[in-house]
XYZ file of C-alpha atoms in Angstrom:
669
model
C 19.133 -39.134 0.265
C 18.815 -39.700 -3.712
C 16.463 -38.060 -6.119
C 14.323 -41.408 -5.976
C 14.341 -42.527 -2.291
C 11.140 -42.133 -0.405
C 11.783 -40.745 3.180
C 9.788 -43.150 6.030
C 7.507 -41.047 7.863
C 5.175 -41.565 10.847
C 2.307 -39.476 9.398
C -0.446 -37.987 11.821
C -2.507 -37.557 8.891
C -3.230 -41.390 8.423
C -6.584 -41.864 6.732
C -6.532 -38.649 5.063
C -4.498 -39.316 1.912
C -3.052 -42.218 0.042
C 0.521 -42.577 -1.011
C 1.872 -42.222 -4.400
C 4.851 -43.029 -6.356
C 7.752 -40.664 -5.918
C 8.162 -37.129 -7.685
C 11.625 -36.007 -9.107
C 13.173 -32.952 -10.625
C 14.617 -34.028 -13.735
C 15.072 -31.185 -15.517
C 18.192 -29.758 -13.408
C 21.396 -31.148 -15.267
C 22.350 -33.575 -12.138
C 25.884 -34.288 -13.593
C 26.622 -30.458 -13.143
C 27.474 -28.825 -9.698
C 25.199 -26.512 -8.569
C 26.565 -23.146 -9.477
C 27.139 -24.277 -12.867
C 23.887 -26.181 -13.645
C 22.002 -22.924 -15.037
C 24.366 -22.549 -17.529
C 24.433 -26.196 -18.172
C 20.537 -26.326 -18.819
C 20.758 -23.296 -20.842
C 23.473 -24.546 -23.303
C 21.608 -28.002 -23.852
C 17.711 -26.722 -23.856
C 16.273 -26.979 -27.277
C 15.708 -23.629 -29.356
C 12.658 -22.297 -31.585
C 13.817 -20.413 -34.396
C 12.483 -16.819 -34.902
C 10.394 -17.836 -37.698
C 8.732 -20.468 -36.011
C 8.210 -18.509 -32.887
C 5.697 -16.349 -34.828
C 3.835 -19.344 -35.365
C 3.125 -20.083 -31.612
C 0.885 -19.308 -29.330
C 1.387 -19.159 -25.525
C -1.207 -17.990 -23.132
C -0.156 -16.337 -19.824
C -2.936 -15.522 -16.876
C -1.740 -13.237 -14.514
C 0.085 -9.513 -15.278
C 1.879 -9.050 -11.807
C 5.670 -8.838 -12.231
C 6.001 -12.744 -13.175
C 3.278 -12.807 -15.541
C 3.799 -8.980 -17.373
C 7.797 -9.834 -17.815
C 6.961 -13.245 -19.184
C 4.896 -11.766 -21.675
C 7.035 -8.902 -22.554
C 9.985 -11.143 -22.753
C 8.449 -13.871 -25.068
C 6.347 -10.613 -27.550
C 9.782 -9.248 -27.754
C 11.140 -12.873 -28.753
C 8.397 -12.913 -31.259
C 6.039 -15.477 -29.720
C 2.308 -14.656 -30.128
C 1.366 -14.015 -26.645
C -2.388 -13.983 -25.101
C -2.640 -12.019 -21.448
C -5.307 -12.177 -19.414
C -6.272 -10.635 -15.651
C -9.077 -10.228 -13.857
C -8.240 -6.214 -12.882
C -9.282 -3.390 -15.332
C -5.682 -2.837 -16.202
C -2.139 -5.063 -15.803
C -1.191 -2.342 -13.674
C -4.001 -3.262 -11.201
C -2.068 -6.570 -10.313
C -1.181 -7.033 -6.635
C 2.527 -6.790 -7.188
C 1.874 -3.216 -7.349
C 1.205 -3.342 -2.967
C 4.741 -4.502 -2.510
C 6.898 -1.986 0.069
C 10.097 -2.521 0.920
C 12.618 -3.830 -1.762
C 14.048 -6.295 -4.278
C 17.144 -8.498 -3.357
C 19.942 -8.846 -5.666
C 23.529 -10.048 -4.826
C 25.630 -7.243 -6.578
C 27.395 -6.349 -3.085
C 27.135 -2.546 -3.614
C 28.241 -2.224 0.125
C 31.055 -4.471 -0.111
C 30.110 -5.965 3.032
C 30.546 -9.634 1.910
C 27.585 -10.274 0.020
C 27.711 -12.572 -2.901
C 25.628 -14.928 -5.128
C 26.762 -17.897 -3.059
C 25.540 -16.130 0.421
C 22.039 -15.146 -1.109
C 21.995 -18.517 -2.299
C 22.593 -19.476 1.358
C 20.416 -16.840 3.116
C 17.436 -18.225 1.023
C 17.940 -22.010 1.751
C 18.438 -21.483 5.793
C 15.650 -18.604 5.584
C 13.116 -21.401 4.045
C 14.539 -23.942 6.851
C 16.541 -26.022 4.363
C 12.810 -27.085 2.782
C 13.418 -25.252 -0.659
C 15.027 -27.028 -3.628
C 18.778 -26.125 -4.029
C 18.970 -25.672 -7.517
C 16.072 -23.521 -7.855
C 17.515 -21.312 -5.107
C 20.851 -21.129 -6.563
C 19.692 -19.919 -9.858
C 17.729 -17.435 -8.084
C 20.620 -15.950 -6.458
C 22.589 -16.299 -9.776
C 19.918 -13.913 -11.639
C 19.047 -11.705 -9.207
C 22.237 -8.982 -10.268
C 20.684 -9.160 -13.937
C 17.193 -7.950 -12.266
C 18.585 -4.710 -11.094
C 20.313 -3.863 -14.691
C 17.063 -4.521 -16.282
C 14.801 -2.725 -14.291
C 17.452 0.130 -14.179
C 17.130 0.376 -17.837
C 13.608 0.647 -17.994
C 13.694 3.533 -15.650
C 12.755 2.555 -12.408
C 13.685 5.246 -9.727
C 15.546 3.123 -7.591
C 16.777 4.836 -4.429
C 20.155 6.571 -4.842
C 23.121 7.477 -2.278
C 24.192 11.267 -2.345
C 26.945 10.188 -4.923
C 24.396 8.848 -7.134
C 25.131 4.963 -7.046
C 22.200 2.974 -6.449
C 21.394 2.640 -2.065
C 20.603 -0.763 -0.710
C 19.001 -1.845 3.140
C 18.862 -4.610 4.961
C 16.074 -7.186 5.344
C 15.253 -9.921 7.933
C 17.396 -12.967 7.947
C 20.051 -11.366 6.601
C 23.496 -9.857 7.633
C 24.272 -7.701 4.515
C 22.604 -4.920 2.701
C 21.374 -6.001 -0.395
C 17.796 -4.814 -0.624
C 17.062 -1.970 -3.593
C 14.059 -0.006 -3.258
C 12.104 3.262 -4.414
C 10.775 4.394 -1.233
C 7.750 2.138 0.166
C 6.714 1.818 -3.162
C 8.975 -0.709 -5.098
C 6.561 -2.976 -6.193
C 4.654 -0.130 -7.718
C 7.824 1.333 -9.610
C 8.860 -2.549 -10.546
C 5.484 -3.146 -12.040
C 4.864 -0.024 -14.151
C 8.361 -0.694 -15.863
C 7.291 -4.333 -16.303
C 3.911 -2.864 -17.445
C 5.774 -0.552 -19.920
C 7.729 -3.112 -21.395
C 4.474 -5.479 -21.881
C 2.611 -2.534 -23.571
C 5.553 -2.024 -25.916
C 5.137 -5.275 -27.550
C 1.057 -4.733 -27.536
C 1.955 -2.152 -29.552
C 4.256 -4.159 -31.732
C 1.375 -6.399 -32.213
C 3.165 -9.271 -30.475
C 0.913 -9.239 -27.308
C -3.145 -8.901 -27.067
C -4.220 -8.217 -23.403
C -7.870 -9.445 -21.990
C -8.241 -7.395 -19.004
C -11.580 -8.082 -16.607
C -11.512 -11.802 -17.464
C -11.177 -14.465 -15.244
C -9.979 -18.202 -15.841
C -12.095 -20.723 -14.631
C -10.836 -23.919 -16.250
C -7.680 -25.447 -17.767
C -8.062 -27.041 -21.005
C -5.883 -30.634 -21.134
C -5.594 -33.598 -23.707
C -4.156 -36.690 -23.479
C -1.007 -38.070 -26.026
C -0.645 -41.535 -26.990
C 1.586 -41.828 -23.986
C -0.960 -40.762 -21.708
C 0.788 -37.606 -20.673
C -1.420 -34.830 -19.910
C -1.174 -31.576 -21.634
C -2.317 -28.285 -21.449
C -4.084 -26.675 -24.455
C -5.765 -23.564 -23.514
C -7.832 -22.231 -21.091
C -11.977 -21.211 -20.229
C -12.812 -17.296 -19.063
C -15.761 -15.451 -18.000
C -15.862 -11.643 -19.432
C -16.514 -10.532 -15.940
C -18.605 -7.553 -17.630
C -20.497 -9.377 -20.152
C -20.884 -12.596 -18.664
C -19.944 -14.081 -21.738
C -18.009 -17.987 -21.414
C -14.832 -17.641 -23.785
C -12.392 -20.388 -25.076
C -8.568 -19.444 -25.792
C -6.367 -22.346 -27.076
C -2.721 -21.986 -27.160
C 0.577 -23.925 -27.502
C 1.517 -23.585 -23.873
C -0.013 -21.937 -20.745
C 1.782 -20.081 -18.163
C -0.271 -19.334 -14.786
C 1.122 -16.527 -12.888
C -1.531 -15.628 -10.853
C 0.258 -15.124 -7.421
C -0.766 -17.006 -3.841
C -3.567 -17.946 -2.098
C -3.286 -16.063 0.904
C -6.973 -14.917 0.824
C -8.109 -18.656 2.208
C -7.753 -17.051 5.723
C -10.221 -14.181 4.506
C -8.327 -11.722 6.334
C -4.824 -11.073 4.837
C -2.574 -8.627 3.105
C -3.556 -9.793 -0.249
C -5.378 -7.886 -2.863
C -9.549 -8.740 -2.057
C -9.251 -10.214 -5.258
C -6.507 -12.395 -5.076
C -7.590 -16.169 -5.219
C -6.618 -19.646 -6.056
C -8.937 -20.393 -8.774
C -6.440 -20.356 -12.208
C -4.226 -22.664 -10.072
C -6.906 -24.816 -8.430
C -8.535 -25.366 -11.780
C -4.994 -26.723 -13.030
C -4.910 -29.102 -9.915
C -8.122 -30.767 -10.543
C -7.016 -31.070 -13.858
C -3.526 -33.098 -12.866
C -1.005 -30.571 -11.609
C 0.051 -31.274 -8.424
C 0.226 -28.578 -5.688
C 3.478 -28.314 -3.825
C 3.666 -27.947 0.144
C 0.029 -25.834 0.326
C 0.327 -25.820 4.224
C 3.433 -23.554 3.933
C 2.286 -20.102 4.734
C 4.025 -17.097 5.726
C 2.976 -14.951 8.277
C 4.361 -11.203 8.314
C 5.053 -9.595 11.784
C 4.469 -6.022 11.152
C 0.622 -5.447 10.118
C -1.239 -3.016 11.403
C -3.446 -5.003 13.695
C -7.191 -5.916 13.150
C -9.606 -3.132 14.103
C -12.979 -4.897 14.164
C -15.338 -7.926 12.981
C -16.243 -5.775 9.979
C -12.782 -5.724 8.320
C -12.187 -7.226 5.277
C -8.392 -6.442 4.625
C -5.352 -6.139 6.459
C -2.642 -3.707 5.871
C 1.404 -4.217 5.697
C 3.770 -1.974 7.217
C 7.041 -2.526 5.362
C 9.885 -5.072 6.926
C 12.175 -2.288 5.816
C 10.768 -0.265 9.110
C 12.041 -3.058 11.072
C 16.077 -1.630 9.854
C 15.271 1.274 12.109
C 12.258 0.815 14.189
C 12.724 -1.252 17.472
C 10.120 -3.852 18.544
C 9.211 -4.075 22.459
C 6.189 -4.883 24.532
C 6.185 -3.530 28.353
C 8.086 -6.114 30.986
C 5.120 -5.733 33.285
C 1.588 -6.438 32.013
C -0.020 -3.427 34.042
C 1.889 -1.520 31.798
C 0.081 -2.790 28.799
C -2.543 0.081 28.744
C -0.530 3.120 29.119
C 0.711 5.766 26.576
C 3.882 3.956 25.600
C 5.563 7.306 26.391
C 4.933 6.965 29.743
C 6.979 3.642 29.616
C 10.557 4.462 30.855
C 13.283 2.515 29.150
C 14.265 0.188 31.730
C 10.309 -1.055 31.848
C 10.557 -2.074 27.998
C 11.346 -5.323 26.470
C 12.953 -5.254 23.127
C 12.661 -8.935 23.001
C 14.046 -9.483 19.573
C 16.841 -7.608 20.548
C 17.460 -10.061 23.640
C 16.849 -13.233 22.117
C 18.639 -13.192 19.132
C 21.255 -10.388 19.312
C 23.169 -11.221 16.169
C 20.271 -10.236 13.956
C 17.895 -8.439 16.630
C 14.826 -6.715 15.082
C 16.169 -8.387 11.380
C 15.320 -11.768 12.214
C 13.375 -14.076 9.556
C 9.682 -13.075 9.463
C 8.561 -16.304 11.078
C 10.844 -16.052 13.748
C 9.342 -12.527 14.428
C 5.893 -13.555 14.117
C 5.812 -16.267 16.927
C 7.592 -14.214 19.134
C 4.993 -11.559 18.488
C 2.454 -13.972 19.203
C 4.300 -15.576 22.249
C 4.545 -11.897 23.954
C 0.691 -11.305 23.755
C -0.262 -14.594 24.675
C 1.843 -13.633 27.827
C -0.438 -10.939 28.384
C 2.337 -8.160 27.376
C 0.569 -7.384 23.989
C -0.462 -3.825 23.676
C -3.631 -1.671 21.724
C -7.223 -2.386 22.197
C -8.623 -5.477 24.067
C -10.323 -8.131 21.376
C -11.840 -11.142 23.333
C -10.143 -10.257 26.448
C -6.353 -10.460 24.885
C -4.386 -7.263 23.434
C -3.040 -8.072 19.920
C -0.391 -5.644 19.143
C 3.464 -4.896 19.620
C 5.209 -1.642 19.456
C 7.550 -0.842 16.369
C 9.321 2.406 17.598
C 11.129 5.046 15.596
C 12.219 7.293 18.670
C 15.718 6.037 18.365
C 16.103 6.233 14.909
C 14.560 10.041 14.856
C 17.029 11.194 17.980
C 19.864 9.363 16.092
C 18.989 10.363 12.178
C 16.741 13.481 12.666
C 13.399 13.238 11.389
C 14.000 14.507 8.197
C 16.052 11.518 7.268
C 13.261 9.112 8.674
C 10.743 10.954 6.725
C 13.147 10.601 3.379
C 13.404 6.676 3.424
C 10.149 5.983 5.222
C 7.300 9.122 4.598
C 5.083 7.468 2.491
C 4.779 4.113 4.952
C 4.273 6.605 7.521
C 1.870 8.933 5.882
C -0.621 5.621 5.506
C -0.147 4.234 8.983
C -1.389 7.524 10.141
C -4.434 7.869 7.594
C -5.306 4.374 8.670
C -4.770 4.424 12.750
C -5.140 8.107 13.011
C -2.107 8.039 15.030
C 1.234 10.120 14.236
C 4.002 7.408 14.362
C 6.672 10.159 14.258
C 5.429 10.445 18.106
C 3.735 7.878 19.218
C 5.063 4.055 18.283
C 3.243 2.242 15.493
C 1.376 -0.911 16.717
C 1.617 -4.040 14.315
C 0.636 -7.555 14.732
C 1.412 -10.820 12.679
C -0.678 -11.361 9.646
C -1.318 -13.498 6.714
C 1.038 -12.419 3.693
C 2.538 -14.761 1.125
C 2.524 -18.657 0.422
C 5.503 -20.844 0.120
C 3.308 -23.625 -1.434
C 1.778 -23.462 -4.883
C 1.920 -25.832 -7.874
C 4.895 -28.182 -7.877
C 7.280 -27.323 -10.922
C 10.573 -28.429 -12.019
C 13.504 -26.650 -12.941
C 11.851 -25.386 -16.253
C 8.929 -24.303 -14.414
C 6.980 -26.752 -15.669
C 4.527 -28.559 -13.659
C 3.674 -32.506 -14.404
C 1.015 -31.382 -16.993
C 2.756 -30.747 -19.809
C 2.995 -27.555 -21.449
C 1.683 -25.861 -18.188
C 4.089 -23.824 -16.650
C 3.934 -21.804 -13.762
C 5.850 -18.655 -12.432
C 6.215 -16.216 -9.408
C 4.395 -16.619 -6.044
C 2.166 -19.358 -7.987
C 4.583 -21.876 -7.675
C 6.336 -23.912 -5.040
C 10.136 -24.053 -5.889
C 12.281 -21.264 -4.803
C 11.245 -20.101 -1.297
C 10.712 -23.347 1.238
C 9.085 -22.999 4.559
C 9.713 -19.392 4.702
C 10.252 -16.540 2.153
C 12.893 -14.096 3.235
C 11.852 -10.343 3.025
C 12.400 -8.602 -0.546
C 12.546 -12.102 -2.467
C 8.978 -12.266 -3.882
C 9.640 -9.345 -6.221
C 13.096 -10.911 -7.130
C 11.220 -14.316 -7.815
C 8.708 -12.967 -10.180
C 11.127 -10.656 -12.038
C 13.490 -13.596 -12.149
C 10.978 -16.336 -13.361
C 9.658 -13.918 -15.908
C 12.486 -11.928 -17.566
C 15.069 -14.998 -17.370
C 14.355 -18.403 -16.486
C 11.136 -18.964 -18.117
C 11.457 -17.912 -21.787
C 14.503 -20.030 -21.725
C 12.977 -23.087 -20.124
C 9.684 -22.676 -22.443
C 11.188 -22.959 -25.853
C 12.530 -26.429 -24.947
C 8.415 -27.634 -24.785
C 7.694 -25.446 -27.849
C 10.428 -26.743 -29.895
C 8.299 -29.950 -30.128
C 5.681 -30.326 -32.284
C 2.151 -30.721 -30.294
C -1.276 -31.465 -31.481
C -3.764 -28.480 -32.157
C -6.876 -28.462 -30.909
C -10.179 -26.386 -32.088
C -13.056 -25.497 -30.031
C -14.816 -28.704 -31.760
C -12.451 -31.149 -29.501
C -14.127 -32.963 -26.723
C -11.866 -31.491 -24.111
C -12.751 -28.089 -24.842
C -16.603 -28.381 -25.234
C -16.358 -30.595 -21.645
C -14.422 -27.905 -19.758
C -16.950 -25.162 -21.173
C -19.615 -27.041 -20.328
C -18.141 -27.673 -16.498
C -17.888 -24.391 -16.256
C -21.575 -23.084 -17.507
C -23.163 -25.896 -15.391
C -20.769 -24.532 -12.132
C -22.160 -21.240 -12.712
C -25.671 -22.337 -13.015
C -25.278 -24.045 -9.918
C -24.474 -21.146 -8.098
C -27.139 -18.700 -9.205
C -29.881 -21.797 -8.662
C -28.836 -22.661 -5.109
C -31.330 -19.828 -3.530
C -30.038 -20.490 0.109
C -29.983 -18.045 2.774
C -26.271 -17.131 3.413
C -23.643 -14.559 1.535
C -20.661 -16.002 -0.403
C -18.824 -13.524 2.198
C -20.111 -15.465 5.497
C -19.039 -18.415 4.541
C -15.505 -16.787 3.706
C -15.185 -15.501 7.226
C -15.924 -18.966 8.785
C -13.630 -20.594 6.601
C -10.895 -17.869 7.298
C -11.405 -17.972 11.241
C -11.031 -21.931 11.060
C -7.887 -21.694 8.838
C -6.094 -19.016 11.069
C -7.172 -20.517 14.184
C -5.876 -24.002 13.353
C -3.851 -23.462 10.451
C -1.863 -20.149 11.110
C 1.007 -19.272 13.529
C 0.938 -22.172 15.471
C -0.543 -25.925 14.558
C -1.585 -28.829 16.286
C -2.560 -32.593 15.426
C -5.897 -32.062 17.296
C -6.780 -28.791 15.857
C -6.025 -29.617 12.303
C -8.018 -32.963 12.836
C -11.121 -30.791 13.992
C -10.371 -28.188 10.980
C -10.719 -30.465 8.356
C -13.772 -32.130 9.847
C -15.471 -28.364 10.166
C -14.327 -27.433 6.839
C -15.935 -30.612 4.967
C -19.020 -29.639 7.081
C -19.074 -25.629 6.102
C -18.270 -26.987 2.521
C -20.828 -29.009 1.823
C -23.119 -26.469 3.568
C -22.181 -24.030 1.344
C -22.870 -25.750 -1.421
C -26.633 -26.207 -0.544
C -27.184 -23.072 1.323
C -25.045 -20.483 -0.168
C -26.955 -17.528 -2.043
C -25.838 -15.635 -4.978
C -27.724 -12.614 -6.751
C -27.705 -11.737 -9.942
C -27.467 -12.822 -13.367
C -24.593 -14.849 -15.382
C -24.743 -12.460 -18.004
C -23.540 -9.324 -16.782
C -21.059 -8.041 -13.979
C -21.699 -9.967 -10.796
C -18.842 -9.557 -8.314
C -21.030 -12.108 -6.000
C -20.771 -14.981 -8.822
C -17.015 -14.238 -9.042
C -16.378 -14.466 -5.150
C -18.759 -17.796 -5.037
C -16.292 -19.485 -7.484
C -13.267 -18.365 -5.743
C -14.670 -19.010 -2.001
C -15.441 -23.006 -3.122
C -12.195 -23.155 -4.591
C -10.972 -21.950 -1.509
C -12.665 -24.562 0.838
C -11.137 -27.493 -1.059
C -8.006 -25.687 -0.668
C -8.291 -25.229 2.928
C -8.824 -28.776 3.507
C -5.808 -30.134 1.360
C -3.675 -27.135 3.305
C -4.872 -28.813 6.714
C -3.905 -32.336 5.706
C -0.602 -31.456 4.191
C 0.065 -29.717 7.776
C -1.251 -32.706 9.858
C 0.944 -35.001 7.879
C 3.746 -32.911 8.586
C 4.907 -33.494 11.727
C 7.528 -31.017 12.205
C 8.011 -27.769 12.724
C 9.688 -25.731 9.943
C 9.795 -22.018 8.788
C 6.316 -20.654 8.675
C 5.187 -23.675 9.291
C 4.783 -24.728 13.215
C 3.504 -27.437 14.775
C 3.415 -27.209 18.733
C 4.354 -30.945 19.125
C 7.636 -30.206 17.258
C 9.586 -27.550 19.326
C 12.527 -26.921 21.460
C 12.952 -26.304 24.650
C 13.441 -22.691 24.204
C 10.347 -22.585 21.800
C 12.168 -22.562 18.241
C 10.754 -24.866 15.421
C 12.665 -28.425 15.307
C 12.763 -30.420 11.843
C 12.801 -33.952 11.465
C 15.032 -34.081 8.539
C 15.003 -38.046 8.444
C 11.301 -38.114 8.209
C 10.529 -34.809 6.242
C 13.203 -33.680 4.300
C 10.630 -33.962 1.058
C 8.404 -31.569 -1.094
C 4.792 -32.641 -0.453
C 3.359 -32.544 -4.262
C -0.352 -33.670 -3.730
C -2.279 -35.156 -6.521
C -6.311 -34.783 -6.930
C -7.740 -37.995 -6.922
C -11.220 -36.725 -7.620
C -14.390 -35.580 -5.386
C -16.929 -37.748 -3.233
C -14.861 -39.178 -0.585
C -11.546 -39.385 -2.742
C -8.425 -38.813 -0.624
C -5.358 -36.875 -2.125
C -2.620 -38.988 -3.130
C 0.954 -37.392 -1.741
C 4.025 -38.090 -3.778
C 7.395 -36.900 -2.177
C 10.359 -35.059 -3.748
C 13.607 -35.793 -1.778
C 15.515 -32.824 -0.549
C 19.125 -33.326 -0.946
C 21.657 -30.826 -0.511
C 25.527 -30.646 -2.240
C 26.593 -27.177 -2.171
C 25.504 -26.288 1.689
C 25.144 -28.391 4.737
C 21.863 -28.919 6.087
C 21.890 -27.853 9.991
C 19.539 -26.608 12.522
C 18.718 -22.759 11.683
C 19.805 -20.380 14.312
C 19.523 -16.273 14.223
C 21.067 -15.964 18.059
């Protein structure tokens, strides 16, 4: 299939969208082989000389691994960088919550790893729905990331002899994951933050904390091409609406898992920056691809506002099981003999066992609980939990060794559940964690809006329909340190029109933000923002979660539209615009979640196949595995905003083809 062919499709979502022209990635050098493509692109991209860099301003929204790394690197190169985050410090970005590790193809264990194998595992893990060129580049630059972070002083775990240690994660048969106990994200972010602060001290980077992006400023050139020129932000402390203009805008704002209300994401994580860009013309790629993480602490009550992740690294030594007999589910797990336990992942997937990819482990946990063999307290008559048991590991390695590897994770579990995981198996259940969908970008990480670049989880490009564990940190740092600094120069090397605050595009953008804020504060309805968010999240989890159906998705779209209409007429936001107002902040975020949630359901309804984290019940094999339909759906779904008032989104298809590997059915058995 060529880049410009449009696959035929029989859509369940007819009437919900219109079909637009195909879209293609034109930046990856098609004449070069996949392994040489990145070197070829770097060699022929345009450059900006050091003297000119001092005149160029780059706006970066987000200070997680992708945003902090990009800010530090571009500042070091001599650009003027304006860095924005809604947290009170760049160190509070959600990257800090990552636990288990970061992948890199260094083959320190001499177990057969290579750049190609990491590339292959990434594409296979994503169920052959990622872009081949981007996935290969991610694997290629992975080794450099570890060297960079070690040089920064990141305290990776080391073996007795002093060499860096590795462990395994799901979906692979080698050990390539570097880690710092269960605090890898925290340590990597501190390293990136230190690099960023070095540039702050040098005067090349200016940080703006407690500032939230509420609009993208765009203009059109003589050819009708849209260009990003700046952003409108709100000072979250004073309420002041500010305009910031630059020569390019980078969004590194993370994922939108909080559309489900309950997720492992930080409470403030949202889609607003990306969605504002989408409404200004940036395509949204594969929005329905959601990762459900299999090992989270189960929901404990109706008033819960967040879920807590138990690192995938625990599946290296922990064994997952449920009772074979339903009558044993209420028993103390220590009273259930070995012969009455079903280690179902080891039974179904003997080649990978407990280290199957996240989407597979999550669905199997759901099946066990749906079969009545879940454990833990009943919620609506069903026990939603499975055991993650370390008894064998403690017996084999000793408690001290287990504590050295996982101690802080065990402590966290004990504090949250009041149960001792050294003595009683952990109880875990799948929960929303990461999103593979995001703004569409080309090989340069540039969206279809020129001058708007998107890094890390905020873009769609590398992970396909399912992300392998320990690859989020890898992508964030790869994009920030080693990809974006090369590719953004290709855009900045050309001269572009400068605008000021009197430009009509700036005036219009600022006015739209002020009108939106004023609306929220004057509706004076009867329902809280959180009540709407919770109801939306329930709809998303029920109908666009681990399993999706045509009927359920159609119903969800209808209900989301009804709830959204009621929200705009009946939400109650207290306080004023001229001060700290978290209710106002959440109102804007939830308003964007409504529009995103609707598009996610339309995307899921249109994709009448199962692949990775997107599981359509109508498309599965006889033994319950995901069944792709390559002849119809081997494409990236790039959605264009078409406006409000009943205008349907426009679907542009980017065909996926593979040169370096063979597209085939995924198997971990």
